[in-house]
Amino acid sequence: MPGKVALYPGTFDPMTNGHLDIVQRCAKLFDLIVVGVAVNPGKQPLLNVEERLAVVRRATADIANVEVHRFEGLTVKYAQEISARYLLRGLRAISDFEYELQMAMMNRTMAAEIETFFVVPDAQYSFLSSSMIKSIAKMDGDVASFVPAAALEALQRKFAS
Ligand code: ADP
């Protein structure tokens, strides 16, 4: 893969406008952003990995230097496989920081050549979380302004069935 490749890993259950904001910002800084959708057997996602991939692909379709792939297992191993030297993580509030710092340190211990970048979203997205959006959507609340259209459709399909 060419130039500066950055991996943005996550569960994306579903992708929110906050996640998308991070991708848009970073697409201007790196040659290629790979959004890595984690299969993550430890978590019990609402959307299966194919649904999560499809949402991220549609939401990022107009950004030329973004690819979307699934991955399993250790994030740093996947980063090495695709020759990504950078890991991107979003920081919304101080509450994200402790966990993210711990993970960045563990990842550095496992793969010293990979650098973690923390990116802050626009303030309007700093309160968004996939879990809160799922809770609201489940109770038939309107989440249209918080998620890309593809995510809204996926949530509507899920809760209609
Ligand atoms: P994970 O299970 O790896 O935490 P998530 O999909 O929940 O996966 O989040 C992926 C990344 O996106 C994390 O770094 C998280 O902090 C960040 N993130 C989540 N919500 C937002 C948001 N609203 N704005 C910016 N970054 C976010």
Coordinates of C-alpha atoms and ligand atoms in Angstrom, one line a residue:
M1 CA 0.0 0.0 0.0
P2 CA 1.3 3.5 -0.8
G3 CA 2.7 6.3 1.3
K4 CA 1.4 7.1 4.8
V5 CA -1.2 4.5 5.7
A6 CA -3.3 5.0 8.8
L7 CA -5.6 2.4 10.4
Y8 CA -8.7 3.6 12.1
P9 CA -9.9 0.5 14.0
G10 CA -13.2 0.2 15.8
T11 CA -16.4 -1.7 16.3
F12 CA -18.6 0.9 14.4
D13 CA -21.8 -0.5 15.7
P14 CA -23.0 1.6 14.0
M15 CA -20.8 4.3 12.5
T16 CA -21.8 7.8 13.9
N17 CA -21.2 11.3 12.5
G18 CA -18.4 11.5 15.1
H19 CA -16.6 8.5 13.6
L20 CA -17.1 10.1 10.1
D21 CA -15.7 13.4 11.3
I22 CA -12.5 11.7 12.4
V23 CA -12.2 9.9 9.0
Q24 CA -12.8 13.2 7.1
R25 CA -10.2 15.0 9.2
C26 CA -7.6 12.3 8.9
A27 CA -8.1 11.7 5.1
K28 CA -6.5 15.2 4.6
L29 CA -3.4 14.2 6.6
F30 CA -2.6 10.7 5.4
D31 CA -2.3 9.1 2.0
L32 CA -4.6 6.3 2.8
I33 CA -7.0 5.6 5.7
V34 CA -8.1 2.0 6.3
V35 CA -11.2 1.9 8.4
G36 CA -10.8 -1.5 10.2
V37 CA -14.2 -2.9 11.3
A38 CA -13.4 -5.3 14.1
V39 CA -15.2 -8.7 14.1
N40 CA -14.7 -8.5 17.9
P41 CA -16.1 -11.8 19.2
G42 CA -15.9 -10.5 22.8
K43 CA -18.6 -7.8 22.1
Q44 CA -22.1 -8.6 21.1
P45 CA -22.8 -6.0 18.3
L46 CA -26.3 -5.1 17.2
L47 CA -25.2 -5.1 13.6
N48 CA -23.2 -8.0 12.2
V49 CA -19.9 -7.3 10.6
E50 CA -21.2 -7.3 7.1
E51 CA -23.9 -4.7 8.0
R52 CA -21.3 -2.6 9.8
L53 CA -18.9 -2.7 6.8
A54 CA -21.7 -1.8 4.4
V55 CA -22.6 1.3 6.5
V56 CA -19.0 2.5 6.7
R57 CA -18.5 1.9 3.0
R58 CA -21.5 3.9 2.0
A59 CA -20.8 6.7 4.5
T60 CA -17.2 7.1 3.2
A61 CA -17.8 6.4 -0.5
D62 CA -17.1 10.0 -1.5
I63 CA -13.6 10.1 0.2
A64 CA -11.1 8.9 -2.4
N65 CA -8.4 7.7 -0.1
V66 CA -10.5 5.6 2.3
E67 CA -10.7 1.8 2.2
V68 CA -12.9 -0.2 4.6
H69 CA -12.0 -3.7 5.6
R70 CA -12.9 -6.2 8.4
F71 CA -10.3 -7.6 10.7
E72 CA -10.0 -10.1 13.5
G73 CA -7.6 -10.3 16.3
L74 CA -4.9 -7.9 17.5
T75 CA -5.2 -4.4 16.0
V76 CA -1.4 -4.0 15.8
K77 CA -1.0 -7.3 13.9
Y78 CA -3.6 -6.1 11.4
A79 CA -1.8 -2.8 11.1
Q80 CA 1.5 -4.6 10.3
E81 CA -0.2 -6.8 7.7
I82 CA -1.4 -3.7 5.8
S83 CA 1.8 -1.7 6.4
A84 CA 0.0 0.9 8.4
R85 CA 2.4 2.9 10.6
Y86 CA -0.3 5.0 12.3
L87 CA -3.3 4.1 14.5
L88 CA -6.1 6.6 14.7
R89 CA -8.4 6.9 17.7
G90 CA -11.0 9.4 18.5
L91 CA -11.0 11.3 21.9
R92 CA -14.3 12.8 22.9
A93 CA -13.8 13.6 26.5
I94 CA -11.4 13.0 29.4
S95 CA -13.4 9.9 30.1
D96 CA -12.0 8.2 26.9
F97 CA -8.5 9.1 27.8
E98 CA -7.5 6.5 30.4
Y99 CA -8.6 3.5 28.4
E100 CA -7.2 4.9 25.2
L101 CA -3.8 5.7 26.8
Q102 CA -3.6 2.2 28.3
M103 CA -4.4 0.7 24.9
A104 CA -1.9 2.9 23.1
M105 CA 0.8 1.9 25.6
M106 CA 0.0 -1.8 25.2
N107 CA 0.1 -1.4 21.4
R108 CA 3.4 0.4 21.6
T109 CA 4.9 -2.4 23.7
M110 CA 3.7 -5.0 21.1
A111 CA 4.7 -2.9 18.0
A112 CA 7.1 -0.1 18.7
E113 CA 7.1 1.2 15.1
I114 CA 3.4 2.0 15.2
E115 CA 2.4 5.5 16.4
T116 CA -1.1 6.1 17.9
F117 CA -2.7 9.4 16.9
F118 CA -5.6 10.8 19.0
V119 CA -8.0 13.0 17.1
V120 CA -10.6 15.3 18.6
P121 CA -13.9 15.5 16.7
D122 CA -15.9 18.7 16.2
A123 CA -17.6 19.7 19.4
Q124 CA -21.1 18.9 18.1
Y125 CA -20.1 15.2 17.9
S126 CA -18.3 15.0 21.2
F127 CA -21.3 13.7 23.0
L128 CA -22.2 11.0 20.5
S129 CA -21.7 7.3 21.2
S130 CA -22.8 4.3 19.2
S131 CA -24.3 2.7 22.4
M132 CA -26.4 5.8 23.2
I133 CA -27.7 6.0 19.6
K134 CA -28.7 2.3 19.7
S135 CA -30.6 2.9 23.0
I136 CA -32.5 5.9 21.5
A137 CA -33.2 4.1 18.2
K138 CA -34.5 1.0 20.0
M139 CA -37.1 3.2 21.8
D140 CA -38.1 4.7 18.4
G141 CA -36.3 8.0 19.0
D142 CA -35.0 10.1 16.1
V143 CA -31.3 9.6 15.6
A144 CA -31.2 11.0 12.0
S145 CA -29.0 13.9 12.9
F146 CA -26.4 11.8 14.7
V147 CA -25.6 9.1 12.1
P148 CA -24.9 8.8 8.4
A149 CA -28.0 7.9 6.3
A150 CA -26.7 4.3 5.8
A151 CA -26.5 3.8 9.6
L152 CA -30.0 5.2 10.1
E153 CA -31.4 2.7 7.5
A154 CA -29.5 -0.2 9.1
L155 CA -30.9 0.7 12.5
Q156 CA -34.4 1.1 11.2
R157 CA -34.2 -2.3 9.5
K158 CA -32.9 -3.9 12.7
F159 CA -35.6 -2.5 15.0
A160 CA -38.4 -3.0 12.5
S161 CA -37.7 -6.7 12.4
Ligands
ADP1 P1 -14.1 0.4 20.0 O1 -14.9 -0.8 20.3 O2 -12.8 0.1 19.4 O3 -14.0 1.5 21.1 P2 -15.9 2.3 18.6 O4 -16.6 2.1 17.3 O5 -16.7 2.4 19.8 O6 -14.9 1.0 18.7 O7 -14.9 3.5 18.5 C1 -13.8 3.6 17.6 C2 -13.1 4.8 17.9 O8 -13.8 6.0 17.6 C3 -12.6 5.0 19.3 O9 -11.3 5.6 19.3 C4 -13.6 6.0 19.9 O10 -13.1 6.7 21.0 C5 -13.9 6.8 18.7 N1 -15.2 7.5 18.8 C6 -16.4 6.9 19.1 N2 -17.4 7.8 19.1 C7 -16.8 9.0 18.6 C8 -17.3 10.3 18.4 N3 -18.6 10.7 18.6 N4 -16.4 11.2 18.0 C9 -15.1 10.9 17.8 N5 -14.6 9.7 18.0 C10 -15.4 8.7 18.4

